[in-house]
Amino acid sequence: MADKKKSGEILNVPAHVGIIMDGNGRWASKRGLPRKFGHREGAKTFRTITKACRDMGVKYVTYYAFSTENWSRPEDEVEAIMDLFEKYLDEVKDFIEENIRIRFIGDRSVLKPTLLEKMDDTEKTSENFTAMDCLLAINYGGRDEITRAVKNIAGKVKNGELSVDDINEQLVTDSLDTSFAPPVDLIIRSGGEERLSNFLIWQAAYAEYYFTDVLWPDFSKKELENALKAYSDRNRRFGGVKSSK
Ligand code: FPP
């Protein structure tokens, strides 16, 4: 941030961006359409924005695609979202051309076998792609993820693989679903709400936030650029003192 910069220039690209794709339902309702049409449009935006992140130099992008709380939605909406995941994973060849690695986070234990199989295939097919990692959080909740990590660590203590003194922040970080990724630098949330909603609560401890009223299906490359510019202009201190610019 010490570099001289022209106004509006993005000098500091976040390595890891988390995106909460909110507003699909409202986008559809405003048009008199069932909510699932909003998710379908949202899936198109997901594709555009993923490529744009890659083009702008982001190394990891994590999307909140389906939360542990989203099961309480009407059955047909849940089904429509799950169908969208399957359909998109069938089209994974697009990502082969884009050199983007796809990975999933969240609790897989309750997902449909057909979806699980496609998730595994997608991860395998894309495992050597190096331009960017795209993480999809499906049946994901930050508290659930931390709870699973704690159980895992406790099991290792119980069987003597670890001692209580081995437990530190790094071990917890390494026990999360995102163990391979750096901390989240920027969280973007569309749709007008200004909260984290149990998304990456450990990983986003020092993240910057960018909120916009734009509904996810309308979220454009321009909006992404605005978010990255806002991030680039901020002065992150990580609990230290303010640097003189
Ligand atoms: C939040 O909008 C959106 C979701 C819970 C689902 C997000 C899923 C997709 C965009 C499909 C993604 C597909 C792939 C392949 C990643 P909302 O329904 O809460 O909107 P509202 O606040 O207007 O009701």
mmCIF file of C-alpha atoms and ligand atoms in Angstrom:
data_model
loop_
_atom_site.group_PDB
_atom_site.id
_atom_site.type_symbol
_atom_site.label_atom_id
_atom_site.label_comp_id
_atom_site.label_asym_id
_atom_site.label_seq_id
_atom_site.Cartn_x
_atom_site.Cartn_y
_atom_site.Cartn_z
ATOM 1 C CA MET A 1 0.000 0.000 0.000
ATOM 2 C CA ALA A 2 3.021 2.285 0.077
ATOM 3 C CA ASP A 3 3.130 2.388 -3.754
ATOM 4 C CA LYS A 4 1.997 5.513 -5.518
ATOM 5 C CA LYS A 5 -1.399 4.843 -7.008
ATOM 6 C CA LYS A 6 -3.804 6.569 -9.304
ATOM 7 C CA SER A 7 -7.317 6.834 -7.939
ATOM 8 C CA GLY A 8 -9.419 3.774 -8.792
ATOM 9 C CA GLU A 9 -6.437 1.579 -9.598
ATOM 10 C CA ILE A 10 -6.329 -1.932 -8.122
ATOM 11 C CA LEU A 11 -2.794 -2.342 -6.766
ATOM 12 C CA ASN A 12 -3.585 -4.820 -4.089
ATOM 13 C CA VAL A 13 -5.588 -7.813 -5.321
ATOM 14 C CA PRO A 14 -6.997 -10.005 -2.539
ATOM 15 C CA ALA A 15 -5.644 -13.556 -2.647
ATOM 16 C CA HIS A 16 -8.840 -15.051 -1.238
ATOM 17 C CA VAL A 17 -12.332 -13.658 -1.810
ATOM 18 C CA GLY A 18 -15.475 -15.053 -0.161
ATOM 19 C CA ILE A 19 -18.789 -14.366 -1.892
ATOM 20 C CA ILE A 20 -22.291 -14.524 -0.415
ATOM 21 C CA MET A 21 -24.637 -14.710 -3.404
ATOM 22 C CA ASP A 22 -27.756 -13.164 -1.892
ATOM 23 C CA GLY A 23 -30.864 -11.863 -3.631
ATOM 24 C CA ASN A 24 -31.754 -14.588 -6.136
ATOM 25 C CA GLY A 25 -35.253 -15.081 -4.724
ATOM 26 C CA ARG A 26 -36.043 -11.360 -4.743
ATOM 27 C CA TRP A 27 -34.695 -10.995 -8.270
ATOM 28 C CA ALA A 28 -37.214 -13.615 -9.448
ATOM 29 C CA SER A 29 -40.132 -12.351 -7.332
ATOM 30 C CA LYS A 30 -39.675 -8.826 -8.710
ATOM 31 C CA ARG A 31 -40.313 -10.340 -12.140
ATOM 32 C CA GLY A 32 -43.269 -12.438 -11.022
ATOM 33 C CA LEU A 33 -41.230 -15.634 -11.440
ATOM 34 C CA PRO A 34 -40.791 -18.569 -9.035
ATOM 35 C CA ARG A 35 -37.699 -18.210 -6.830
ATOM 36 C CA LYS A 36 -35.891 -21.067 -8.541
ATOM 37 C CA PHE A 37 -35.559 -18.929 -11.679
ATOM 38 C CA GLY A 38 -33.515 -16.521 -9.600
ATOM 39 C CA HIS A 39 -31.140 -19.311 -8.626
ATOM 40 C CA ARG A 40 -30.796 -20.263 -12.272
ATOM 41 C CA GLU A 41 -29.815 -16.711 -13.163
ATOM 42 C CA GLY A 42 -27.559 -16.671 -10.101
ATOM 43 C CA ALA A 43 -25.727 -19.720 -11.384
ATOM 44 C CA LYS A 44 -24.950 -17.839 -14.616
ATOM 45 C CA THR A 45 -23.566 -14.951 -12.597
ATOM 46 C CA PHE A 46 -21.454 -17.420 -10.629
ATOM 47 C CA ARG A 47 -19.822 -18.532 -13.841
ATOM 48 C CA THR A 48 -19.129 -14.995 -15.108
ATOM 49 C CA ILE A 49 -17.753 -13.779 -11.795
ATOM 50 C CA THR A 50 -15.542 -16.842 -11.310
ATOM 51 C CA LYS A 51 -13.812 -16.204 -14.618
ATOM 52 C CA ALA A 52 -13.551 -12.490 -13.836
ATOM 53 C CA CYS A 53 -11.910 -13.250 -10.468
ATOM 54 C CA ARG A 54 -9.373 -15.420 -12.245
ATOM 55 C CA ASP A 55 -8.702 -12.689 -14.829
ATOM 56 C CA MET A 56 -8.145 -10.118 -12.083
ATOM 57 C CA GLY A 57 -5.536 -12.239 -10.307
ATOM 58 C CA VAL A 58 -7.559 -13.636 -7.400
ATOM 59 C CA LYS A 59 -6.113 -17.015 -6.340
ATOM 60 C CA TYR A 60 -8.994 -18.422 -4.286
ATOM 61 C CA VAL A 61 -12.689 -17.623 -4.484
ATOM 62 C CA THR A 62 -15.153 -19.291 -2.123
ATOM 63 C CA TYR A 63 -18.909 -19.159 -2.734
ATOM 64 C CA TYR A 64 -21.626 -19.713 -0.172
ATOM 65 C CA ALA A 65 -23.770 -21.915 -2.396
ATOM 66 C CA PHE A 66 -25.898 -23.716 0.216
ATOM 67 C CA SER A 67 -25.791 -23.314 3.961
ATOM 68 C CA THR A 68 -26.557 -25.819 6.721
ATOM 69 C CA GLU A 69 -29.615 -23.607 7.413
ATOM 70 C CA ASN A 70 -30.889 -23.548 3.800
ATOM 71 C CA TRP A 71 -32.574 -26.978 4.190
ATOM 72 C CA SER A 72 -35.464 -25.182 5.901
ATOM 73 C CA ARG A 73 -36.518 -23.613 2.573
ATOM 74 C CA PRO A 74 -39.518 -25.045 0.689
ATOM 75 C CA GLU A 75 -38.771 -28.529 -0.606
ATOM 76 C CA ASP A 76 -39.112 -27.602 -4.295
ATOM 77 C CA GLU A 77 -36.645 -24.736 -3.895
ATOM 78 C CA VAL A 78 -34.065 -26.982 -2.178
ATOM 79 C CA GLU A 79 -34.545 -29.521 -4.948
ATOM 80 C CA ALA A 80 -34.123 -26.855 -7.642
ATOM 81 C CA ILE A 81 -30.838 -25.666 -6.093
ATOM 82 C CA MET A 82 -29.506 -29.254 -5.800
ATOM 83 C CA ASP A 83 -30.482 -29.891 -9.438
ATOM 84 C CA LEU A 84 -28.587 -26.751 -10.452
ATOM 85 C CA PHE A 85 -25.452 -28.012 -8.722
ATOM 86 C CA GLU A 86 -25.695 -31.305 -10.590
ATOM 87 C CA LYS A 87 -26.337 -29.597 -13.909
ATOM 88 C CA TYR A 88 -23.388 -27.262 -13.437
ATOM 89 C CA LEU A 89 -21.066 -30.050 -12.463
ATOM 90 C CA ASP A 90 -22.016 -31.838 -15.682
ATOM 91 C CA GLU A 91 -20.682 -28.805 -17.504
ATOM 92 C CA VAL A 92 -17.336 -28.903 -15.764
ATOM 93 C CA LYS A 93 -15.539 -29.172 -19.095
ATOM 94 C CA ASP A 94 -15.874 -25.390 -19.262
ATOM 95 C CA PHE A 95 -13.619 -25.112 -16.276
ATOM 96 C CA ILE A 96 -11.119 -27.413 -17.913
ATOM 97 C CA GLU A 97 -10.733 -24.757 -20.561
ATOM 98 C CA GLU A 98 -10.476 -22.084 -17.886
ATOM 99 C CA ASN A 99 -7.714 -23.825 -15.861
ATOM 100 C CA ILE A 100 -9.754 -23.360 -12.665
ATOM 101 C CA ARG A 101 -9.617 -25.972 -9.920
ATOM 102 C CA ILE A 102 -12.953 -26.737 -8.285
ATOM 103 C CA ARG A 103 -13.156 -27.901 -4.663
ATOM 104 C CA PHE A 104 -16.005 -28.317 -2.221
ATOM 105 C CA ILE A 105 -16.282 -27.470 1.440
ATOM 106 C CA GLY A 106 -19.028 -28.329 3.906
ATOM 107 C CA ASP A 107 -20.514 -31.466 5.399
ATOM 108 C CA ARG A 108 -20.980 -33.995 2.609
ATOM 109 C CA SER A 109 -22.538 -36.681 4.790
ATOM 110 C CA VAL A 110 -26.166 -35.812 3.944
ATOM 111 C CA LEU A 111 -25.805 -35.004 0.233
ATOM 112 C CA LYS A 112 -27.381 -37.194 -2.458
ATOM 113 C CA PRO A 113 -25.093 -39.964 -3.787
ATOM 114 C CA THR A 114 -25.548 -38.752 -7.401
ATOM 115 C CA LEU A 115 -24.416 -35.253 -6.411
ATOM 116 C CA LEU A 116 -21.531 -36.603 -4.317
ATOM 117 C CA GLU A 117 -20.283 -38.647 -7.226
ATOM 118 C CA LYS A 118 -20.266 -35.567 -9.471
ATOM 119 C CA MET A 119 -18.503 -33.539 -6.798
ATOM 120 C CA ASP A 120 -15.771 -36.168 -6.512
ATOM 121 C CA ASP A 121 -15.411 -36.374 -10.309
ATOM 122 C CA THR A 122 -15.196 -32.604 -10.625
ATOM 123 C CA GLU A 123 -12.515 -32.353 -7.959
ATOM 124 C CA LYS A 124 -10.522 -35.091 -9.620
ATOM 125 C CA THR A 125 -10.888 -33.738 -13.152
ATOM 126 C CA SER A 126 -9.734 -30.282 -12.145
ATOM 127 C CA GLU A 127 -7.058 -31.166 -9.586
ATOM 128 C CA ASN A 128 -4.125 -30.114 -11.783
ATOM 129 C CA PHE A 129 -5.577 -26.730 -12.767
ATOM 130 C CA THR A 130 -3.504 -23.893 -11.442
ATOM 131 C CA ALA A 131 -4.960 -20.497 -12.406
ATOM 132 C CA MET A 132 -7.290 -20.275 -9.410
ATOM 133 C CA ASP A 133 -9.092 -22.446 -6.865
ATOM 134 C CA CYS A 134 -12.870 -22.057 -6.818
ATOM 135 C CA LEU A 135 -14.393 -23.400 -3.614
ATOM 136 C CA LEU A 136 -18.089 -24.145 -3.417
ATOM 137 C CA ALA A 137 -19.548 -24.300 0.067
ATOM 138 C CA ILE A 138 -22.393 -26.818 -0.019
ATOM 139 C CA ASN A 139 -24.194 -27.788 3.181
ATOM 140 C CA TYR A 140 -21.699 -25.480 4.828
ATOM 141 C CA GLY A 141 -21.874 -23.618 8.128
ATOM 142 C CA GLY A 142 -18.896 -22.037 9.881
ATOM 143 C CA ARG A 143 -19.926 -23.327 13.311
ATOM 144 C CA ASP A 144 -20.532 -26.791 11.901
ATOM 145 C CA GLU A 145 -17.100 -26.746 10.243
ATOM 146 C CA ILE A 146 -15.364 -25.705 13.482
ATOM 147 C CA THR A 147 -17.331 -28.345 15.429
ATOM 148 C CA ARG A 148 -16.234 -31.055 12.974
ATOM 149 C CA ALA A 149 -12.620 -29.848 13.281
ATOM 150 C CA VAL A 150 -12.806 -29.929 17.089
ATOM 151 C CA LYS A 151 -14.205 -33.481 17.007
ATOM 152 C CA ASN A 152 -11.394 -34.514 14.701
ATOM 153 C CA ILE A 153 -8.739 -33.025 16.994
ATOM 154 C CA ALA A 154 -10.380 -34.551 20.090
ATOM 155 C CA GLY A 155 -10.305 -37.978 18.410
ATOM 156 C CA LYS A 156 -6.570 -37.603 17.776
ATOM 157 C CA VAL A 157 -5.953 -36.606 21.393
ATOM 158 C CA LYS A 158 -8.000 -39.565 22.552
ATOM 159 C CA ASN A 159 -6.003 -42.052 20.482
ATOM 160 C CA GLY A 160 -2.675 -40.505 21.493
ATOM 161 C CA GLU A 161 -1.785 -39.036 18.088
ATOM 162 C CA LEU A 162 -1.801 -35.526 19.611
ATOM 163 C CA SER A 163 -1.472 -34.079 23.093
ATOM 164 C CA VAL A 164 -3.562 -31.184 24.433
ATOM 165 C CA ASP A 165 -0.450 -28.977 24.272
ATOM 166 C CA ASP A 166 -0.299 -29.501 20.494
ATOM 167 C CA ILE A 167 -3.596 -27.641 20.081
ATOM 168 C CA ASN A 168 -3.019 -24.138 18.756
ATOM 169 C CA GLU A 169 -4.562 -21.781 16.163
ATOM 170 C CA GLN A 170 -2.523 -23.285 13.346
ATOM 171 C CA LEU A 171 -3.769 -26.787 14.157
ATOM 172 C CA VAL A 172 -7.390 -25.584 14.145
ATOM 173 C CA THR A 173 -6.800 -23.766 10.823
ATOM 174 C CA ASP A 174 -5.275 -26.932 9.383
ATOM 175 C CA SER A 175 -8.225 -29.012 10.566
ATOM 176 C CA LEU A 176 -10.844 -26.931 8.721
ATOM 177 C CA ASP A 177 -12.305 -27.773 5.297
ATOM 178 C CA THR A 178 -10.233 -24.881 3.872
ATOM 179 C CA SER A 179 -6.901 -26.173 5.244
ATOM 180 C CA PHE A 180 -5.209 -25.693 1.842
ATOM 181 C CA ALA A 181 -6.304 -22.055 1.377
ATOM 182 C CA PRO A 182 -4.984 -18.772 2.810
ATOM 183 C CA PRO A 183 -7.194 -16.692 5.153
ATOM 184 C CA VAL A 184 -10.023 -14.755 3.519
ATOM 185 C CA ASP A 185 -9.058 -11.183 2.592
ATOM 186 C CA LEU A 186 -12.356 -9.876 1.303
ATOM 187 C CA ILE A 187 -15.977 -10.897 1.797
ATOM 188 C CA ILE A 188 -18.463 -9.651 -0.779
ATOM 189 C CA ARG A 189 -22.188 -9.877 -0.078
ATOM 190 C CA SER A 190 -24.825 -8.928 -2.616
ATOM 191 C CA GLY A 191 -28.524 -8.394 -1.915
ATOM 192 C CA GLY A 192 -28.414 -5.601 0.673
ATOM 193 C CA GLU A 193 -27.944 -7.525 3.940
ATOM 194 C CA GLU A 194 -24.839 -6.720 5.957
ATOM 195 C CA ARG A 195 -23.922 -9.861 7.857
ATOM 196 C CA LEU A 196 -21.703 -12.936 7.617
ATOM 197 C CA SER A 197 -24.466 -15.542 8.168
ATOM 198 C CA ASN A 198 -22.106 -18.230 9.509
ATOM 199 C CA PHE A 199 -19.849 -18.091 6.421
ATOM 200 C CA LEU A 200 -16.099 -18.694 6.923
ATOM 201 C CA ILE A 201 -16.286 -17.285 10.438
ATOM 202 C CA TRP A 202 -12.795 -18.484 11.425
ATOM 203 C CA GLN A 203 -11.118 -17.735 8.071
ATOM 204 C CA ALA A 204 -12.585 -14.215 7.793
ATOM 205 C CA ALA A 205 -11.347 -13.024 11.198
ATOM 206 C CA TYR A 206 -9.405 -10.150 9.569
ATOM 207 C CA ALA A 207 -11.311 -9.901 6.293
ATOM 208 C CA GLU A 208 -12.536 -6.646 4.810
ATOM 209 C CA TYR A 209 -16.219 -6.490 3.857
ATOM 210 C CA TYR A 210 -17.943 -5.169 0.772
ATOM 211 C CA PHE A 211 -21.725 -4.985 0.789
ATOM 212 C CA THR A 212 -23.888 -3.987 -2.145
ATOM 213 C CA ASP A 213 -27.659 -3.718 -2.674
ATOM 214 C CA VAL A 214 -27.304 -5.273 -6.132
ATOM 215 C CA LEU A 215 -29.140 -8.627 -6.271
ATOM 216 C CA TRP A 216 -26.835 -11.533 -7.133
ATOM 217 C CA PRO A 217 -28.224 -12.241 -10.644
ATOM 218 C CA ASP A 218 -27.457 -8.585 -11.505
ATOM 219 C CA PHE A 219 -23.965 -8.637 -9.990
ATOM 220 C CA SER A 220 -21.587 -7.755 -12.829
ATOM 221 C CA LYS A 221 -17.855 -7.647 -13.523
ATOM 222 C CA LYS A 222 -18.092 -3.903 -12.872
ATOM 223 C CA GLU A 223 -19.443 -4.620 -9.378
ATOM 224 C CA LEU A 224 -16.573 -7.041 -8.772
ATOM 225 C CA GLU A 225 -14.131 -4.354 -9.862
ATOM 226 C CA ASN A 226 -15.771 -1.886 -7.463
ATOM 227 C CA ALA A 227 -15.353 -4.380 -4.625
ATOM 228 C CA LEU A 228 -11.703 -5.003 -5.447
ATOM 229 C CA LYS A 229 -11.037 -1.256 -5.730
ATOM 230 C CA ALA A 230 -12.633 -0.647 -2.341
ATOM 231 C CA TYR A 231 -10.456 -3.424 -0.900
ATOM 232 C CA SER A 232 -7.327 -2.049 -2.528
ATOM 233 C CA ASP A 233 -7.953 1.356 -0.930
ATOM 234 C CA ARG A 234 -8.288 -0.003 2.590
ATOM 235 C CA ASN A 235 -5.505 -0.049 5.112
ATOM 236 C CA ARG A 236 -5.383 -3.431 6.787
ATOM 237 C CA ARG A 237 -3.692 -3.396 10.159
ATOM 238 C CA PHE A 238 -4.335 -6.930 11.526
ATOM 239 C CA GLY A 239 -4.556 -5.489 15.043
ATOM 240 C CA GLY A 240 -1.332 -3.471 14.626
ATOM 241 C CA VAL A 241 -0.883 0.303 14.259
ATOM 242 C CA LYS A 242 -1.924 2.430 11.340
ATOM 243 C CA SER A 243 0.776 2.772 8.665
ATOM 244 C CA SER A 244 1.570 6.338 7.460
ATOM 245 C CA LYS A 245 0.799 6.576 3.756
HETATM 246 C C1 FPP B 1 -29.351 -16.735 -1.763
HETATM 247 O O1 FPP B 1 -30.381 -15.991 -2.364
HETATM 248 C C2 FPP B 1 -28.932 -17.809 -2.653
HETATM 249 C C3 FPP B 1 -28.911 -19.143 -2.354
HETATM 250 C C4 FPP B 1 -29.286 -19.701 -1.040
HETATM 251 C C5 FPP B 1 -28.540 -20.165 -3.348
HETATM 252 C C6 FPP B 1 -27.328 -19.815 -4.134
HETATM 253 C C7 FPP B 1 -27.193 -20.789 -5.199
HETATM 254 C C8 FPP B 1 -26.945 -20.461 -6.479
HETATM 255 C C9 FPP B 1 -26.702 -19.099 -6.994
HETATM 256 C C10 FPP B 1 -26.815 -21.540 -7.442
HETATM 257 C C11 FPP B 1 -25.351 -21.635 -7.621
HETATM 258 C C12 FPP B 1 -24.995 -22.642 -8.538
HETATM 259 C C13 FPP B 1 -23.735 -23.022 -8.621
HETATM 260 C C14 FPP B 1 -23.378 -23.992 -9.636
HETATM 261 C C15 FPP B 1 -22.712 -22.464 -7.716
HETATM 262 P P1 FPP B 1 -31.812 -15.976 -1.686
HETATM 263 O O2 FPP B 1 -32.618 -17.093 -2.224
HETATM 264 O O3 FPP B 1 -31.647 -15.975 -0.197
HETATM 265 O O4 FPP B 1 -32.382 -14.626 -2.173
HETATM 266 P P2 FPP B 1 -33.423 -13.690 -1.374
HETATM 267 O O5 FPP B 1 -32.653 -13.102 -0.223
HETATM 268 O O6 FPP B 1 -33.771 -12.687 -2.395
HETATM 269 O O7 FPP B 1 -34.579 -14.557 -0.951
#
